[in-house]
PDB file of C-alpha atoms in Angstrom:
ATOM      1  CA  MET A 577     -66.783 -74.974 -68.432  1.00 63.00           C
ATOM      2  CA  ASN A 578     -68.930 -73.267 -71.015  1.00 86.00           C
ATOM      3  CA  ALA A 579     -70.144 -76.281 -72.930  1.00 91.00           C
ATOM      4  CA  PRO A 580     -73.380 -76.259 -74.923  1.00 93.00           C
ATOM      5  CA  PRO A 581     -76.387 -77.673 -73.053  1.00 93.00           C
ATOM      6  CA  THR A 582     -77.216 -81.304 -73.360  1.00 94.00           C
ATOM      7  CA  THR A 583     -80.426 -82.365 -75.070  1.00 96.00           C
ATOM      8  CA  ILE A 584     -82.174 -82.774 -71.697  1.00 96.00           C
ATOM      9  CA  GLU A 585     -80.968 -79.361 -70.500  1.00 94.00           C
ATOM     10  CA  ARG A 586     -81.978 -77.803 -73.799  1.00 95.00           C
ATOM     11  CA  ASN A 587     -85.494 -79.304 -73.567  1.00 95.00           C
ATOM     12  CA  ARG A 588     -85.878 -77.972 -69.999  1.00 95.00           C
ATOM     13  CA  LEU A 589     -84.691 -74.500 -71.008  1.00 94.00           C
ATOM     14  CA  GLU A 590     -87.027 -74.398 -74.018  1.00 95.00           C
ATOM     15  CA  ALA A 591     -89.920 -75.502 -71.784  1.00 94.00           C
ATOM     16  CA  THR A 592     -89.034 -72.733 -69.352  1.00 93.00           C
ATOM     17  CA  LEU A 593     -88.909 -70.197 -72.175  1.00 94.00           C
ATOM     18  CA  SER A 594     -92.295 -71.268 -73.500  1.00 95.00           C
ATOM     19  CA  LYS A 595     -93.968 -71.211 -70.051  1.00 96.00           C
ATOM     20  CA  THR A 596     -92.418 -67.956 -68.835  1.00 95.00           C
ATOM     21  CA  PRO A 597     -94.594 -65.478 -70.814  1.00 95.00           C
ATOM     22  CA  VAL A 598     -97.764 -67.141 -69.504  1.00 96.00           C
ATOM     23  CA  HIS A 599     -96.400 -67.159 -65.958  1.00 97.00           C
ATOM     24  CA  VAL A 600     -95.372 -63.495 -66.219  1.00 98.00           C
ATOM     25  CA  ALA A 601     -98.841 -62.601 -67.547  1.00 98.00           C
ATOM     26  CA  GLU A 602    -100.450 -64.422 -64.598  1.00 98.00           C
ATOM     27  CA  LEU A 603     -98.168 -62.562 -62.190  1.00 98.00           C
ATOM     28  CA  ASP A 604     -99.004 -59.252 -63.884  1.00 98.00           C
ATOM     29  CA  SER A 605    -102.713 -59.988 -63.425  1.00 98.00           C
ATOM     30  CA  LEU A 606    -102.164 -60.775 -59.751  1.00 98.00           C
ATOM     31  CA  ILE A 607    -100.136 -57.589 -59.337  1.00 98.00           C
ATOM     32  CA  ASP A 608    -102.945 -55.566 -60.962  1.00 98.00           C
ATOM     33  CA  LEU A 609    -105.543 -57.173 -58.686  1.00 98.00           C
ATOM     34  CA  THR A 610    -103.377 -56.619 -55.631  1.00 99.00           C
ATOM     35  CA  THR A 611    -102.750 -52.997 -56.602  1.00 98.00           C
ATOM     36  CA  SER A 612    -106.483 -52.418 -57.046  1.00 98.00           C
ATOM     37  CA  LEU A 613    -107.179 -54.068 -53.710  1.00 99.00           C
ATOM     38  CA  LEU A 614    -104.500 -51.953 -52.044  1.00 99.00           C
ATOM     39  CA  ARG A 615    -106.029 -48.767 -53.494  1.00 99.00           C
ATOM     40  CA  TYR A 616    -109.483 -49.839 -52.303  1.00 99.00           C
ATOM     41  CA  LEU A 617    -108.233 -50.696 -48.808  1.00 99.00           C
ATOM     42  CA  THR A 618    -106.217 -47.481 -48.551  1.00 99.00           C
ATOM     43  CA  LYS A 619    -109.260 -45.435 -49.562  1.00 99.00           C
ATOM     44  CA  ASN A 620    -111.420 -47.213 -46.969  1.00 99.00           C
ATOM     45  CA  ARG A 621    -108.730 -46.794 -44.313  1.00 99.00           C
ATOM     46  CA  ASN A 622    -108.467 -43.061 -45.018  1.00 99.00           C
ATOM     47  CA  GLN A 623    -112.254 -42.741 -44.852  1.00 99.00           C
ATOM     48  CA  ALA A 624    -112.301 -44.590 -41.519  1.00 98.00           C
ATOM     49  CA  ILE A 625    -109.629 -42.235 -40.156  1.00 98.00           C
ATOM     50  CA  ALA A 626    -111.611 -39.211 -41.378  1.00 98.00           C
ATOM     51  CA  ASN A 627    -114.788 -40.592 -39.773  1.00 98.00           C
ATOM     52  CA  GLN A 628    -112.908 -41.120 -36.519  1.00 98.00           C
ATOM     53  CA  ALA A 629    -111.567 -37.546 -36.583  1.00 96.00           C
ATOM     54  CA  ASN A 630    -115.050 -36.167 -37.293  1.00 95.00           C
ATOM     55  CA  ALA A 631    -116.531 -38.175 -34.424  1.00 96.00           C
ATOM     56  CA  LYS A 632    -113.811 -36.923 -32.065  1.00 94.00           C
ATOM     57  CA  ASN A 633    -114.461 -33.339 -33.143  1.00 89.00           C
ATOM     58  CA  ILE A 634    -118.197 -33.699 -32.643  1.00 90.00           C
ATOM     59  CA  LEU A 635    -117.676 -35.185 -29.173  1.00 93.00           C
ATOM     60  CA  SER A 636    -115.082 -32.557 -28.196  1.00 89.00           C
ATOM     61  CA  PRO A 637    -115.662 -31.165 -24.683  1.00 91.00           C
ATOM     62  CA  SER A 638    -115.288 -27.617 -26.021  1.00 86.00           C
ATOM     63  CA  ARG A 639    -118.581 -28.079 -27.889  1.00 88.00           C
ATOM     64  CA  ARG A 640    -120.366 -28.542 -24.577  1.00 91.00           C
ATOM     65  CA  LEU A 641    -119.042 -25.357 -22.988  1.00 94.00           C
ATOM     66  CA  PRO A 642    -121.850 -22.962 -22.139  1.00 95.00           C
ATOM     67  CA  THR A 643    -121.744 -19.641 -23.985  1.00 95.00           C
ATOM     68  CA  LYS A 644    -121.055 -17.767 -20.739  1.00 96.00           C
ATOM     69  CA  VAL A 645    -117.978 -19.888 -20.035  1.00 96.00           C
ATOM     70  CA  LEU A 646    -116.704 -19.521 -23.583  1.00 95.00           C
ATOM     71  CA  THR A 647    -117.231 -15.749 -23.413  1.00 95.00           C
ATOM     72  CA  GLU A 648    -115.270 -15.578 -20.165  1.00 94.00           C
ATOM     73  CA  ILE A 649    -112.415 -17.603 -21.653  1.00 93.00           C
ATOM     74  CA  PHE A 650    -112.271 -15.303 -24.664  1.00 90.00           C
ATOM     75  CA  ILE A 651    -112.247 -12.190 -22.487  1.00 89.00           C
ATOM     76  CA  ARG A 652    -109.520 -13.594 -20.230  1.00 89.00           C
ATOM     77  CA  CYS A 653    -107.386 -14.344 -23.288  1.00 84.00           C
ATOM     78  CA  LEU A 654    -107.676 -10.746 -24.451  1.00 78.00           C
ATOM     79  CA  PRO A 655    -104.816  -9.452 -22.228  1.00 63.00           C
ATOM     80  CA  LEU A 656    -102.555 -12.050 -23.835  1.00 65.00           C
ATOM     81  CA  TYR A 657    -103.196 -10.491 -27.222  1.00 59.00           C
ATOM     82  CA  ASP A 658    -100.149  -8.792 -28.709  1.00 57.00           C
ATOM     83  CA  PRO A 659    -101.229  -5.216 -29.401  1.00 57.00           C
ATOM     84  CA  GLY A 660     -98.215  -4.715 -31.681  1.00 59.00           C
ATOM     85  CA  GLY A 661     -99.963  -6.335 -34.618  1.00 58.00           C
ATOM     86  CA  SER A 662    -102.509  -4.810 -36.918  1.00 58.00           C
ATOM     87  CA  PRO A 663    -106.055  -4.990 -35.532  1.00 56.00           C
ATOM     88  CA  LEU A 664    -107.280  -5.571 -39.078  1.00 58.00           C
ATOM     89  CA  ASP A 665    -105.065  -8.620 -39.559  1.00 62.00           C
ATOM     90  CA  PRO A 666    -107.450 -11.605 -39.901  1.00 56.00           C
ATOM     91  CA  ARG A 667    -104.879 -13.783 -38.117  1.00 60.00           C
ATOM     92  CA  ALA A 668    -104.993 -11.568 -35.045  1.00 69.00           C
ATOM     93  CA  PHE A 669    -107.064 -12.092 -31.926  1.00 75.00           C
ATOM     94  CA  PRO A 670    -110.153 -11.832 -31.828  1.00 79.00           C
ATOM     95  CA  TRP A 671    -110.514 -12.432 -35.566  1.00 83.00           C
ATOM     96  CA  ARG A 672    -109.082 -15.907 -35.130  1.00 85.00           C
ATOM     97  CA  LEU A 673    -111.755 -16.794 -32.598  1.00 86.00           C
ATOM     98  CA  SER A 674    -114.445 -15.911 -35.090  1.00 88.00           C
ATOM     99  CA  HIS A 675    -113.041 -18.375 -37.633  1.00 88.00           C
ATOM    100  CA  VAL A 676    -112.924 -21.554 -35.528  1.00 88.00           C
ATOM    101  CA  CYS A 677    -116.543 -22.618 -35.861  1.00 89.00           C
ATOM    102  CA  ARG A 678    -120.036 -21.181 -36.073  1.00 92.00           C
ATOM    103  CA  LYS A 679    -120.571 -21.160 -32.287  1.00 93.00           C
ATOM    104  CA  TRP A 680    -117.252 -19.451 -31.593  1.00 93.00           C
ATOM    105  CA  ARG A 681    -118.024 -16.890 -34.295  1.00 94.00           C
ATOM    106  CA  GLU A 682    -121.384 -16.095 -32.710  1.00 95.00           C
ATOM    107  CA  VAL A 683    -119.822 -15.827 -29.255  1.00 95.00           C
ATOM    108  CA  ALA A 684    -116.865 -13.727 -30.449  1.00 93.00           C
ATOM    109  CA  ILE A 685    -119.012 -11.335 -32.473  1.00 93.00           C
ATOM    110  CA  GLY A 686    -121.526 -11.149 -29.622  1.00 95.00           C
ATOM    111  CA  THR A 687    -118.863 -10.211 -27.059  1.00 93.00           C
ATOM    112  CA  PRO A 688    -118.351  -6.430 -27.262  1.00 92.00           C
ATOM    113  CA  LYS A 689    -115.340  -6.488 -24.914  1.00 89.00           C
ATOM    114  CA  LEU A 690    -113.359  -8.333 -27.567  1.00 84.00           C
ATOM    115  CA  TRP A 691    -113.918  -5.538 -30.056  1.00 82.00           C
ATOM    116  CA  SER A 692    -113.847  -2.474 -27.795  1.00 80.00           C
ATOM    117  CA  SER A 693    -110.076  -1.949 -27.823  1.00 68.00           C
ATOM    118  CA  ILE A 694    -108.540  -0.064 -30.682  1.00 63.00           C
ATOM    119  CA  CYS A 695    -104.808  -0.127 -31.157  1.00 62.00           C
ATOM    120  CA  LEU A 696    -103.450   2.993 -32.820  1.00 63.00           C
ATOM    121  CA  ASP A 697     -99.835   3.045 -33.847  1.00 63.00           C
ATOM    122  CA  PHE A 698     -98.441   6.471 -34.608  1.00 71.00           C
ATOM    123  CA  VAL A 699     -95.211   6.572 -36.545  1.00 73.00           C
ATOM    124  CA  ASP A 700     -92.875   9.498 -36.046  1.00 73.00           C
ATOM    125  CA  ASP A 701     -91.605  10.894 -39.329  1.00 64.00           C
TER     126      ASP A 701
END
């Protein structure tokens, strides 16, 4: 049945209507605080992950390789290099080695064997 509310029901509904804006405002404030807290926690979490990654990189075993060992590894990788590409392509070996980190750059540039091969590609016209 769709009868009009009784006086008691009407009083309850009017009380609900008068309290609701205040309650919604309180909830909005809590949502704003929670959103701010979530942003803060997410930022701190991301910073912690970045710090962890940096620490792992700093402690990487490859950083402790002696220069002689690193040079030998680079030279042994040279035969795996695809000579079909352009030797001037910065993505090609040994250019890539010289862009990993400062130490690798020094080792790569200081290893003449990496730079002593020249690939010439003659095109028949």
